Tab-separated table of C-alpha atoms in Angstrom:
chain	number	residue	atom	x	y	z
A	1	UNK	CA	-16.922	-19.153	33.331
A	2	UNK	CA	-19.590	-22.102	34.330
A	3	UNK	CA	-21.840	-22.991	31.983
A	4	UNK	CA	-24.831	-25.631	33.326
A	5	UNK	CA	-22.491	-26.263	36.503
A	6	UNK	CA	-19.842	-27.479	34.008
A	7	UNK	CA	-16.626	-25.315	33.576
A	8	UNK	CA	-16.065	-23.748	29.800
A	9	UNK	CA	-12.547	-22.526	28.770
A	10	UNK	CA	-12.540	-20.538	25.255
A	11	UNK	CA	-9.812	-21.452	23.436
A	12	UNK	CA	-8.048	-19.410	20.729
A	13	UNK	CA	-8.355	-20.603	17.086
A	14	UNK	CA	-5.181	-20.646	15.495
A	15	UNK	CA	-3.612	-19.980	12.098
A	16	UNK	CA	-0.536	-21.157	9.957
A	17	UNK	CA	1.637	-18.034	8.884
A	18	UNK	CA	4.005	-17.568	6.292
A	19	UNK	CA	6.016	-14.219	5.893
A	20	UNK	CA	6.317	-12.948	1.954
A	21	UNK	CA	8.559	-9.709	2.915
A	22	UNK	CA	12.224	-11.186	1.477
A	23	UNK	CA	11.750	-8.830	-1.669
A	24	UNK	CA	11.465	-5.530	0.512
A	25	UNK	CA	14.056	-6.562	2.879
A	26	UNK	CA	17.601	-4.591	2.253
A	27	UNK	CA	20.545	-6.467	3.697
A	28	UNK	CA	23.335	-4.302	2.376
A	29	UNK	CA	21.990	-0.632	2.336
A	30	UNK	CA	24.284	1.542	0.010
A	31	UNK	CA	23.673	4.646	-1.786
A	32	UNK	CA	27.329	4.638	-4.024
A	33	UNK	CA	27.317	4.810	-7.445
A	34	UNK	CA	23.520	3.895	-7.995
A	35	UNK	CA	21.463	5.673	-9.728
A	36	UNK	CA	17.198	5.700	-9.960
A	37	UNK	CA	17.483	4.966	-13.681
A	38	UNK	CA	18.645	1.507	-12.999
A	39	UNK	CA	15.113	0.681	-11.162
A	40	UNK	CA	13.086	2.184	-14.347
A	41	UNK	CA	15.015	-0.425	-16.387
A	42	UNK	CA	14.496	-3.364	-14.602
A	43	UNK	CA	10.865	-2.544	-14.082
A	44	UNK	CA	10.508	-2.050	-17.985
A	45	UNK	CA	12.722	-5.460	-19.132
A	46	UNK	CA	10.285	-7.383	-16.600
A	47	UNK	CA	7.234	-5.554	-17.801
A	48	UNK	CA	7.612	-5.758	-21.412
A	49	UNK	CA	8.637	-9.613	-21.461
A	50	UNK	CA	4.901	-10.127	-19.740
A	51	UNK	CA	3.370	-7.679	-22.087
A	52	UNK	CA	5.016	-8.782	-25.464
A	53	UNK	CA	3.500	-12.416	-24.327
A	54	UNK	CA	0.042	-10.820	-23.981
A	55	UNK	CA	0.088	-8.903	-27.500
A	56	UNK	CA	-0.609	-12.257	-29.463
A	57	UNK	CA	-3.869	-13.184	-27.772
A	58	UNK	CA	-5.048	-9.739	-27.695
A	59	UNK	CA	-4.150	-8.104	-31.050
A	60	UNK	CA	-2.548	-10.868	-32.852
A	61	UNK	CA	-2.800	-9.142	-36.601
A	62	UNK	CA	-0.543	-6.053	-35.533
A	63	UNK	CA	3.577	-5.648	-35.338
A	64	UNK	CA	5.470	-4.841	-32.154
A	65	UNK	CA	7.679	-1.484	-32.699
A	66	UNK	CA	10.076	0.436	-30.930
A	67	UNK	CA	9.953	4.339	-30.495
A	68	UNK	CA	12.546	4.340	-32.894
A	69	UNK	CA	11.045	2.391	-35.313
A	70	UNK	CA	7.381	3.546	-35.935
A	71	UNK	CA	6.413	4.627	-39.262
A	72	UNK	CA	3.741	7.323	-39.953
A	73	UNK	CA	0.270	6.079	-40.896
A	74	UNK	CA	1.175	2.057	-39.610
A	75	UNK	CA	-0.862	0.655	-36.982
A	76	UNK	CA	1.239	-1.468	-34.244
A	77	UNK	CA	2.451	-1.800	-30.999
A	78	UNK	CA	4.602	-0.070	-29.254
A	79	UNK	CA	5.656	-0.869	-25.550
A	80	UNK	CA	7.531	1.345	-23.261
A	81	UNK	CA	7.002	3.425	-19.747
A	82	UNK	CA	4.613	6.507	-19.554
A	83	UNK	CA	5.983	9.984	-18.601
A	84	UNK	CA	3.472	12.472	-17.451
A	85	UNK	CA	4.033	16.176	-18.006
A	86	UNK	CA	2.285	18.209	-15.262
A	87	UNK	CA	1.973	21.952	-15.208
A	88	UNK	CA	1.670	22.440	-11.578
A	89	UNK	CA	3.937	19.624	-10.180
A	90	UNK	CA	6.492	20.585	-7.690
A	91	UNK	CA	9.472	21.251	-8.677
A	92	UNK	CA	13.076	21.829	-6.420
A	93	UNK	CA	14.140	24.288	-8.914
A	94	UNK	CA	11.395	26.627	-8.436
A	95	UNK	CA	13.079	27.562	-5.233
A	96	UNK	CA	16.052	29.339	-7.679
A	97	UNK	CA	13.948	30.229	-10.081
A	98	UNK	CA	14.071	33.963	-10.760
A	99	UNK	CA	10.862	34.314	-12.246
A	100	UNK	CA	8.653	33.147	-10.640
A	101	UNK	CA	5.247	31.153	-11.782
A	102	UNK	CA	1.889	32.899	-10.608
A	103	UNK	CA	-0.230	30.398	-11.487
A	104	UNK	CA	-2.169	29.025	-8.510
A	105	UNK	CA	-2.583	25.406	-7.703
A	106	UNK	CA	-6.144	24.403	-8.848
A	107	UNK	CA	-6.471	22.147	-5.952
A	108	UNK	CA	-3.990	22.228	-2.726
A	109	UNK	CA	-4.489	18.016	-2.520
A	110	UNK	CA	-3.923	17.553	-6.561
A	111	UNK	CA	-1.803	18.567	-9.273
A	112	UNK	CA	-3.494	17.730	-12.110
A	113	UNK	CA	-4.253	19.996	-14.643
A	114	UNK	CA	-5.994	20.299	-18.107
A	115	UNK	CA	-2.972	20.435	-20.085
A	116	UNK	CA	-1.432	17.539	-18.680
A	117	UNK	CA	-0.347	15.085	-21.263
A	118	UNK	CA	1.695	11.731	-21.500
A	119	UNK	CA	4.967	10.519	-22.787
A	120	UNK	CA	5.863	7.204	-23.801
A	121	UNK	CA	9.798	6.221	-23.685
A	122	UNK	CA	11.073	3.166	-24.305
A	123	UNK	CA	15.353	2.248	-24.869
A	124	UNK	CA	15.383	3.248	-28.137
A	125	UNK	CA	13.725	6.782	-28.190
A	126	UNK	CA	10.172	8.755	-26.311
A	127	UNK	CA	6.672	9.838	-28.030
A	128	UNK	CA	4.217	12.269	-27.404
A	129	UNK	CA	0.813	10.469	-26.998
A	130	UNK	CA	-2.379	11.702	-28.167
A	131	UNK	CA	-5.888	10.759	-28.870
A	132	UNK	CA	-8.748	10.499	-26.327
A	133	UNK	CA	-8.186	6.485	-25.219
A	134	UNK	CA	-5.397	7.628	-22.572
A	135	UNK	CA	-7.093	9.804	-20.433
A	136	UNK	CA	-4.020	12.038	-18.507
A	137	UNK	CA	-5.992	12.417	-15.345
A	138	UNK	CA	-5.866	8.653	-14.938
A	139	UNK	CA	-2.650	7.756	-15.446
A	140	UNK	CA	0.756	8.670	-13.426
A	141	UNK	CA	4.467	8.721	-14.242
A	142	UNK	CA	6.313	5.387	-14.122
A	143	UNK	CA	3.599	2.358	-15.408
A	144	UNK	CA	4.570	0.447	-17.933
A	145	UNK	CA	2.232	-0.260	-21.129
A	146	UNK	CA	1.272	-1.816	-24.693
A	147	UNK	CA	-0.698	1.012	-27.062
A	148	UNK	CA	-2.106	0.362	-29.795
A	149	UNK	CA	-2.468	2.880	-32.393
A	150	UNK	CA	0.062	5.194	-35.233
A	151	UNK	CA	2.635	7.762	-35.786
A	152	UNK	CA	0.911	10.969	-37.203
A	153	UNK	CA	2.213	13.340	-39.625
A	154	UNK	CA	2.970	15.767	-36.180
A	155	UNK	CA	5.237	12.948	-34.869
A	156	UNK	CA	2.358	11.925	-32.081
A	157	UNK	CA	1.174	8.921	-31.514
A	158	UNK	CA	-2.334	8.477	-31.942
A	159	UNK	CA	-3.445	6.112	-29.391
A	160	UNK	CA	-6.274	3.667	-30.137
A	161	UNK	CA	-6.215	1.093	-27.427
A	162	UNK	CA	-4.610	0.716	-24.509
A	163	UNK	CA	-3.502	-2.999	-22.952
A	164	UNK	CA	-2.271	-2.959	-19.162
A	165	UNK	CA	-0.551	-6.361	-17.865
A	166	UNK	CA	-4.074	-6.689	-15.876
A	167	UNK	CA	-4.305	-8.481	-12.467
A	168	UNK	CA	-1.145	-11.321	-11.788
A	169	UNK	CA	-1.880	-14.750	-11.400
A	170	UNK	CA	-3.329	-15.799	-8.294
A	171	UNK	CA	-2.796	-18.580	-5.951
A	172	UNK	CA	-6.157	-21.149	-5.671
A	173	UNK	CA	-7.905	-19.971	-2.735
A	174	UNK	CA	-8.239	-22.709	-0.475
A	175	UNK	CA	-11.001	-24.546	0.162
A	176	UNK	CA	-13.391	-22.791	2.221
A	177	UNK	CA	-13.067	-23.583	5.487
A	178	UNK	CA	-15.582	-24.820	7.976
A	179	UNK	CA	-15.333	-22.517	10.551
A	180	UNK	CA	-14.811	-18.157	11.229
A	181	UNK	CA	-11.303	-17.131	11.498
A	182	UNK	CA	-11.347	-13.435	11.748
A	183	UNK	CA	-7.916	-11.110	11.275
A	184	UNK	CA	-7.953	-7.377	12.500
A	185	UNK	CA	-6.840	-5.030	10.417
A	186	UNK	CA	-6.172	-1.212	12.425
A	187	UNK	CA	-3.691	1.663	11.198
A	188	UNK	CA	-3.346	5.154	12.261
A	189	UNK	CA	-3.401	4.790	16.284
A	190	UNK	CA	-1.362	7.688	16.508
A	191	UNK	CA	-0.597	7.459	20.196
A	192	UNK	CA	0.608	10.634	22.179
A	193	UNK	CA	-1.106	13.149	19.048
A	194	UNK	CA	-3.531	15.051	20.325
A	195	UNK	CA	-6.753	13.009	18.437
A	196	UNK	CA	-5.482	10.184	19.795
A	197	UNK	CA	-7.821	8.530	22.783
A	198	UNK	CA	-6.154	5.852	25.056
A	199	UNK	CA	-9.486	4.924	26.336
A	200	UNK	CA	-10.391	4.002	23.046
A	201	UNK	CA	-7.257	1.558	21.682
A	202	UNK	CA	-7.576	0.032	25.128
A	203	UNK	CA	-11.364	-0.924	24.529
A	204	UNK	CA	-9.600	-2.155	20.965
A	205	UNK	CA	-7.053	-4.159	22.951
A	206	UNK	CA	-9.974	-5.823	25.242
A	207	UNK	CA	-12.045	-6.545	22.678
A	208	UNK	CA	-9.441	-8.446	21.097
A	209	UNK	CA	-8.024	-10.268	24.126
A	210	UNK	CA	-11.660	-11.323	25.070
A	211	UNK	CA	-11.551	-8.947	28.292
A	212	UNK	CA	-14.665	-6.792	27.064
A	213	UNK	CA	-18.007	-8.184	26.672
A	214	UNK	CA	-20.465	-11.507	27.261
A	215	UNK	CA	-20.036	-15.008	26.769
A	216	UNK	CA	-21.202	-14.585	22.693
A	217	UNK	CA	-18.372	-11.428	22.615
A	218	UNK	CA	-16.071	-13.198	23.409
A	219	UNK	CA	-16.625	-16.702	21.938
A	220	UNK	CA	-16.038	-13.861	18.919
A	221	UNK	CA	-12.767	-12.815	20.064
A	222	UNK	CA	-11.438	-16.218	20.421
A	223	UNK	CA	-11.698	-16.184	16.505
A	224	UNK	CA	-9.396	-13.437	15.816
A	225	UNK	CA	-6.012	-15.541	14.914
A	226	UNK	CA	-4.264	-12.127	14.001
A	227	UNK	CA	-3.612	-8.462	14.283
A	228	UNK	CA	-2.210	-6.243	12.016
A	229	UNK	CA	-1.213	-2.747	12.671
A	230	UNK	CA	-0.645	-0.596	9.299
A	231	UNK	CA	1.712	2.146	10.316
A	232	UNK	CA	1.676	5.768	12.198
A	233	UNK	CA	1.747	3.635	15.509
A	234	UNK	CA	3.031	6.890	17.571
A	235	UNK	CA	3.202	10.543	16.949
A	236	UNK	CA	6.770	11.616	18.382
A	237	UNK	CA	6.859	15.198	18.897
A	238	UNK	CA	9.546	16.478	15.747
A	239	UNK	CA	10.522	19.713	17.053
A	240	UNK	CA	12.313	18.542	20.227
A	241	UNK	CA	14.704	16.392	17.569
A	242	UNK	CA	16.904	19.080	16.824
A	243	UNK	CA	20.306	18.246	17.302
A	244	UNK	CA	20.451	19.450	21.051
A	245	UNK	CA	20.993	17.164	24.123
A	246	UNK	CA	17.574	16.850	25.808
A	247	UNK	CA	16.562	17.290	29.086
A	248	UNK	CA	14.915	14.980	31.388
A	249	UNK	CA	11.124	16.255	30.670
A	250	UNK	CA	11.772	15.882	26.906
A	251	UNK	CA	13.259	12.885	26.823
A	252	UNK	CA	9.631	11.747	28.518
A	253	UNK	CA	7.953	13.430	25.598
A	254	UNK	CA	9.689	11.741	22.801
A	255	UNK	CA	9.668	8.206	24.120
A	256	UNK	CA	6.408	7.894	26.268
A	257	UNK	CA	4.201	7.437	23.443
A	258	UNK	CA	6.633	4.336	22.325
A	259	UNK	CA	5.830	3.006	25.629
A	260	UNK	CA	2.791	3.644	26.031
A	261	UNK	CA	2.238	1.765	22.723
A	262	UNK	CA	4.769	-1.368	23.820
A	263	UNK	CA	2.233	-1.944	26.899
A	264	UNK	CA	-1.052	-1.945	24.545
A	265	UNK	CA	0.802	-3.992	22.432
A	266	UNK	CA	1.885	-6.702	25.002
A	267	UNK	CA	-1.444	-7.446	26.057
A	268	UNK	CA	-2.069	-8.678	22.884
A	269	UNK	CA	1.057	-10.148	21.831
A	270	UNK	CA	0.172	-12.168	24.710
A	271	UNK	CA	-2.791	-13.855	22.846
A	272	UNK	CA	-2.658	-13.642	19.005
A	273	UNK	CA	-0.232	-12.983	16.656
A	274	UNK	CA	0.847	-10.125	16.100
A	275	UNK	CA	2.322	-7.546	12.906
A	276	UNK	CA	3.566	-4.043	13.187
A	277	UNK	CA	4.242	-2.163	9.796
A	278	UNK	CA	6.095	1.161	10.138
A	279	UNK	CA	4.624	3.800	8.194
A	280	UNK	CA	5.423	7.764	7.468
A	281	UNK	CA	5.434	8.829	11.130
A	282	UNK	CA	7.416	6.301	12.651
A	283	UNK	CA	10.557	6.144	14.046
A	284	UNK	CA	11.730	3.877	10.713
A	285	UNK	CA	13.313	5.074	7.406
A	286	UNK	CA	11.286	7.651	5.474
A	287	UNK	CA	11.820	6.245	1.754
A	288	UNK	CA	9.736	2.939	0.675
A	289	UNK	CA	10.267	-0.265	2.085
A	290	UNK	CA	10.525	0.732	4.933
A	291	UNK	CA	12.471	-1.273	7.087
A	292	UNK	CA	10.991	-2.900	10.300
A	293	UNK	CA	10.597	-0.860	13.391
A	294	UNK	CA	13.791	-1.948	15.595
A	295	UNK	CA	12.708	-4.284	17.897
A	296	UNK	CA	14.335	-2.530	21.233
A	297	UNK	CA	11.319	0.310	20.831
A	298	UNK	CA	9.022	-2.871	22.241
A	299	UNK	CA	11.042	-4.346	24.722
A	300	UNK	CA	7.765	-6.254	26.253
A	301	UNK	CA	6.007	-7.163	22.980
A	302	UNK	CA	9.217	-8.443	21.793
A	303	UNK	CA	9.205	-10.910	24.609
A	304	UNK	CA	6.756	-12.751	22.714
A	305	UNK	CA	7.379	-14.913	19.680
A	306	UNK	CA	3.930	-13.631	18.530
A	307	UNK	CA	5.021	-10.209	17.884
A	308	UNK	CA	6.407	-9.543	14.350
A	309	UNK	CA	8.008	-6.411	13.483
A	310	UNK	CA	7.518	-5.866	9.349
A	311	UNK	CA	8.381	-4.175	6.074
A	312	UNK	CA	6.274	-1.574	4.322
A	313	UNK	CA	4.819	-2.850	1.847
A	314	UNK	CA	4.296	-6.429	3.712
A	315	UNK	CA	3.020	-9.811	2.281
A	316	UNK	CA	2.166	-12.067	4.093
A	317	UNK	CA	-0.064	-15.776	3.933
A	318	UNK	CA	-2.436	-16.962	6.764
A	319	UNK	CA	-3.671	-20.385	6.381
A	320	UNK	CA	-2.294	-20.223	2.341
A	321	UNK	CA	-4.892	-16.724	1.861
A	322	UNK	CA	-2.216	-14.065	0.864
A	323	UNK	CA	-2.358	-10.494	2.437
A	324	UNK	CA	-0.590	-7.363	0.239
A	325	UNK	CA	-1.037	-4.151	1.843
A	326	UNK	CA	0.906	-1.093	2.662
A	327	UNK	CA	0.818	1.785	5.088
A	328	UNK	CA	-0.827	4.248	2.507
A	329	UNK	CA	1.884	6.502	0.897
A	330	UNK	CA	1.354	4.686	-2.065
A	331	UNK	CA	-2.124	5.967	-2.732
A	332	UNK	CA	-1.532	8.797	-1.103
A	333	UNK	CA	0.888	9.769	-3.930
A	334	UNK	CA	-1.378	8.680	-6.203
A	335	UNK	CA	-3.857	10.960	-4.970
A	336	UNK	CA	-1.721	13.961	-5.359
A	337	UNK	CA	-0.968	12.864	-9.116
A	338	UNK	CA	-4.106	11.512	-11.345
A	339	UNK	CA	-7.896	11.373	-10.207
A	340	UNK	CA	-10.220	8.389	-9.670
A	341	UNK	CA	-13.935	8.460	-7.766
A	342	UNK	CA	-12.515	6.674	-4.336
A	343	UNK	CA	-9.465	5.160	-2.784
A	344	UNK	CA	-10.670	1.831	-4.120
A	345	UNK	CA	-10.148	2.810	-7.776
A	346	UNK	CA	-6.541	3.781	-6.943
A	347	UNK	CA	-6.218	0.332	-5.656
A	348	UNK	CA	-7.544	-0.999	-8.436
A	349	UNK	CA	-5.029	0.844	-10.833
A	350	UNK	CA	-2.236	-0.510	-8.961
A	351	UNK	CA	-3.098	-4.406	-9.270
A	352	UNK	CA	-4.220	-3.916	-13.011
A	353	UNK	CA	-0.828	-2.054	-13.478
A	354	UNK	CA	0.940	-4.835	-11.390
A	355	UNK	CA	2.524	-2.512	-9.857
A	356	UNK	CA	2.455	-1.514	-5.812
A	357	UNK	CA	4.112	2.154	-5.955
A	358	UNK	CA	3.795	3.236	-9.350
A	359	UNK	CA	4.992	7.087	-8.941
A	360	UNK	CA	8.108	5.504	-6.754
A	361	UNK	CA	11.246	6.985	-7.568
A	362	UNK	CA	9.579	10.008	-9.494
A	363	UNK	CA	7.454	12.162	-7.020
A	364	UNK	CA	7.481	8.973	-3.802
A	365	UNK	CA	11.127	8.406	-2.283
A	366	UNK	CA	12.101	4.663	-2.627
A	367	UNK	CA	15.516	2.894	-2.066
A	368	UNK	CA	18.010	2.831	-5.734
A	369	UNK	CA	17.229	-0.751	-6.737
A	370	UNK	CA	19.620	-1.681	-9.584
A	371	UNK	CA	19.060	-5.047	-10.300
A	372	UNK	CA	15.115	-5.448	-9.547
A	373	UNK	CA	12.020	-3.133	-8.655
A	374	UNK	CA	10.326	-5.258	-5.616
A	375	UNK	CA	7.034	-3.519	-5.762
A	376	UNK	CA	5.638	-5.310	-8.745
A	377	UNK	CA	2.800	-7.527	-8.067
A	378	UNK	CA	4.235	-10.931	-9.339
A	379	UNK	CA	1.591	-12.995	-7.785
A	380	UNK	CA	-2.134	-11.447	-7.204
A	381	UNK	CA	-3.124	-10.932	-3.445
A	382	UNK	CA	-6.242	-12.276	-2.008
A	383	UNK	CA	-6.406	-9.662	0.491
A	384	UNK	CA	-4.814	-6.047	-0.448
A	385	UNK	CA	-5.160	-3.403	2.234
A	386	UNK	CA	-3.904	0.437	1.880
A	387	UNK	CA	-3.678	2.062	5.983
A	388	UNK	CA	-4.131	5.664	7.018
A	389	UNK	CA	-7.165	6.485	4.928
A	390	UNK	CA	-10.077	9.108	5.748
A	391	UNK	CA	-12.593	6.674	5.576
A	392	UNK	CA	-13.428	2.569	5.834
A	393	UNK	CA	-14.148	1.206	2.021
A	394	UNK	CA	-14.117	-2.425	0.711
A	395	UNK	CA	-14.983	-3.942	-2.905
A	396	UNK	CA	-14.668	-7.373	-4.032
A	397	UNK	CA	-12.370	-7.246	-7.375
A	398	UNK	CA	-13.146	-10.085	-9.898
A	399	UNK	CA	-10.012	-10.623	-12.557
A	400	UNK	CA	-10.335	-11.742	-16.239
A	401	UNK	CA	-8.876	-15.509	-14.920
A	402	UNK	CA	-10.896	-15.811	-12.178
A	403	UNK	CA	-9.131	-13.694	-9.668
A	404	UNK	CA	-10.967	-12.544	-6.218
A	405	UNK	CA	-9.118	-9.881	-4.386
A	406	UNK	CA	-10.702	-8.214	-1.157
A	407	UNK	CA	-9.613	-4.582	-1.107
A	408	UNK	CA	-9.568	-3.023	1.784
A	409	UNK	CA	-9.341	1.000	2.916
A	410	UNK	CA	-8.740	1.406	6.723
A	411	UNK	CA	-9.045	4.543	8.047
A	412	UNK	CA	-7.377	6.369	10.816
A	413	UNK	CA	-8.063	4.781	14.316
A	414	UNK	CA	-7.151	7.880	16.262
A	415	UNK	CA	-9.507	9.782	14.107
A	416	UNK	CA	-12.548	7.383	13.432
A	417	UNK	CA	-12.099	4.708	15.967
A	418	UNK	CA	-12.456	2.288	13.561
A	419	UNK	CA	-11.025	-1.029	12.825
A	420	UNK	CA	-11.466	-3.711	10.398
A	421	UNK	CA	-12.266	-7.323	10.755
A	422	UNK	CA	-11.873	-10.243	7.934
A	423	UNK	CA	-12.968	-13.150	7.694
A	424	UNK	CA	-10.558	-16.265	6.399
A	425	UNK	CA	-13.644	-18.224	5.831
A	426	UNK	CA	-15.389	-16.328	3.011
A	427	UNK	CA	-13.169	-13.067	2.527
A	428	UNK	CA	-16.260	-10.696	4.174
A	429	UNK	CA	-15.004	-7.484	5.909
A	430	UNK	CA	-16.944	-5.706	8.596
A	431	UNK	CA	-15.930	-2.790	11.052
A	432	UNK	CA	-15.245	-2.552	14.905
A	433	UNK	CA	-16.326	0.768	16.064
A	434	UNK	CA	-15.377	2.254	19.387
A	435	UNK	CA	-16.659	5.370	20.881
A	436	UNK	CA	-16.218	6.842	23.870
A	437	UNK	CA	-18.365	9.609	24.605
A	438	UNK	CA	-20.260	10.471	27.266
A	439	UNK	CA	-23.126	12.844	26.649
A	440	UNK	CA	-25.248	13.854	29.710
């Protein structure tokens, strides 16, 4: 382009980036002789060191118990891992069962129920908690906490306050920077379902690649320094995998929406960094971390060294601002398990529990850790995004040391057409819409 008879080049901003995903990368898979008790243990010896060093500053006049060794009628603390009873969760066994429950399921999204209540076990021995500070609906199976409160003369104990490990330390954000770098955050493209439009994503794709627009659009678009897709990249078509050889057609079917996403994908790989996240539809491992989508599905994106194929969950830094996000099934579980107003407040819950996948191995399938749980939150992000949501939400989270976190909802780009934008500079979030109707 010419501007006053002098030619103008744009030229991309770019970005230092640092991958964080070591701790949800599995070098030497193997399901022998482990067993899911062994990841409840090493999330409760890491949990209770932080919390026993909290329980001075915060209730400094009251003894730390065991299970074991509360006494009826003496306040203290007691530390340990909460259990939730649920009357209409799921069970495997109900399959055998001969008699069978009638009871109908309150809501078909949600389990919970009114006489729901909570369970705190620690090594030496398990409670039933009462009292109306530890609201069931609100809390899940798996977190790890410090209660206040006493043994009653039922054997309960009667909780009085409740201390979670709050948000994790955070790194100093960096001093704000004097100009807009912008990173795109899109999940959900779904392509080859039947909501998906490829007129749409392709609009997405020009926008970014500053095809689509003026002179001001795309002065814009040279900002973006990266792009990061939050699982359910394709819908593959499950019935066809069943075992049988397939014929010519199907073979099409099942891998022309992988393609069809590889040549989307190359345009911008081209331009700007790039990360792909599998999520719950894609053609990646089902239980949590994921693994990264094998790069021979993207044989032209993969041509570029700006194309990154990640974990679920994935951490990441750009320009020292951390990003913590995963493709959803995290709060989707949550969902299904305890209540909260939004998506946000789920979010929430999971950085004040430190804790990324709280309900993971109980009710959301992860990998049989036995000597660590990777999805605690050991240092705060200042970005956290959940993919595959209904709808776009953000909130700005303010921690007790100062913390800022920018929490992030993206919703389903083959549903709303929607994609996020962020910007390094200051942390604010605004949406990309694309439509493509054409009413007469």
């Amino acid at each position: 382009m010419e501007i006053d008879g002098e030619e103008s080049l744009l030229q991309r901003k770019q970005s230092n980036y640092l991958s964080l995903d070591e701790p949800f990368e599995i070098q030497k898979e193997t399901y022998r002789g482990q067993q899911y008790s062994q990841i409840y243990f090493a999330r409760l010896h890491l949990m209770r060191t932080l919390l026993y060093s909290l329980v001075p500053n915060l209730k400094p006049h009251l003894p730390v118990c065991t299970i074991l060794g509360l006494e009826q009628g003496k306040e203290c603390i007691i530390v340990g891992t909460v259990y939730k009873h649920m009357k209409l969760k799921p069970s495997i066994l109900d399959e055998y069962s001969k008699e069978r429950t009638a009871t109908p399921l309150v809501k078909p999204h949600n389990f919970v129920h009114l006489d729901d209540h909570l369970v705190l076990e620690d090594d030496s021995g398990r409670v039933k908690l009462g009292g109306t500070e530890l609201l069931p609906s609100a809390y899940v199976t798996g977190i790890v906490v410090a209660l206040h409160g006493k043994e009653t003369g039922a054997g309960d104990f009667l909780v009085q306050d409740v201390l979670e490990a709050g948000l994790a330390p955070q790194i100093e954000l960096p001093l704000k920077s004097r100009e807009d770098k912008y990173v795109v955050l899109v999940s959900g493209l779904s392509v080859g379902s039947s909501t998906s439009n490829p007129l749409q994503f392709q609009l997405l794709v020009d926008h970014i690649t500053g095809h689509l627009g003026d002179e001001k659009e795309q002065s814009i678009a040279a900002q973006i320094v990266h792009v990061l897709i939050a699982g359910n990249s394709v819908e593959i078509p499950r019935g066809l995998l069943n075992g049988q050889n397939l014929a010519s057609k199907d073979q099409s079917r099942l891998f022309g929406p992988i393609k069809e996403l590889d040549i989307l994908l190359t345009q911008i790989a081209a331009g700007v960094s790039l990360d792909i996240m599998p999520g719950p539809n894609d053609p990646a491992n089902f239980s949590l971390p994921q693994q990264p989508l094998n790069r021979c599905l993207f044989p032209g994106s993969a041509a570029y060294n700006t194309f990154r194929s990640c974990t679920n969950p994935h951490c990441f830094e750009l320009d020292n601002i951390r990003f913590l996000g995963t493709s959803g099934q995290n709060i989707d579980d949550l969902q299904k398990y305890s209540e909260a107003k939004d998506q946000l407040e789920f979010m929430e819950r999971t950085l004040r529990w430190r804790h990324l996948a709280p309900t993971a191995p109980n009710t959301l399938g992860c990998y049989p850790f036995t000597d660590r749980d990777p999805f605690l939150i050991e240092s705060c992000p200042h970005v956290y995004f959940v993919g595959n949501q209904h709808k776009f939400e953000t909130r700005l989270l303010e921690g007790s040391e100062g913390q800022l976190v920018r929490m992030i909802s993206i919703p389903k780009f083959s549903e709303t057409g929607v994609a996020v934008v962020v910007n390094l500079r200051n942390l604010e979030c605004h949406t990309l819409s694309f439509g493509t109707r054409l009413d007469s």
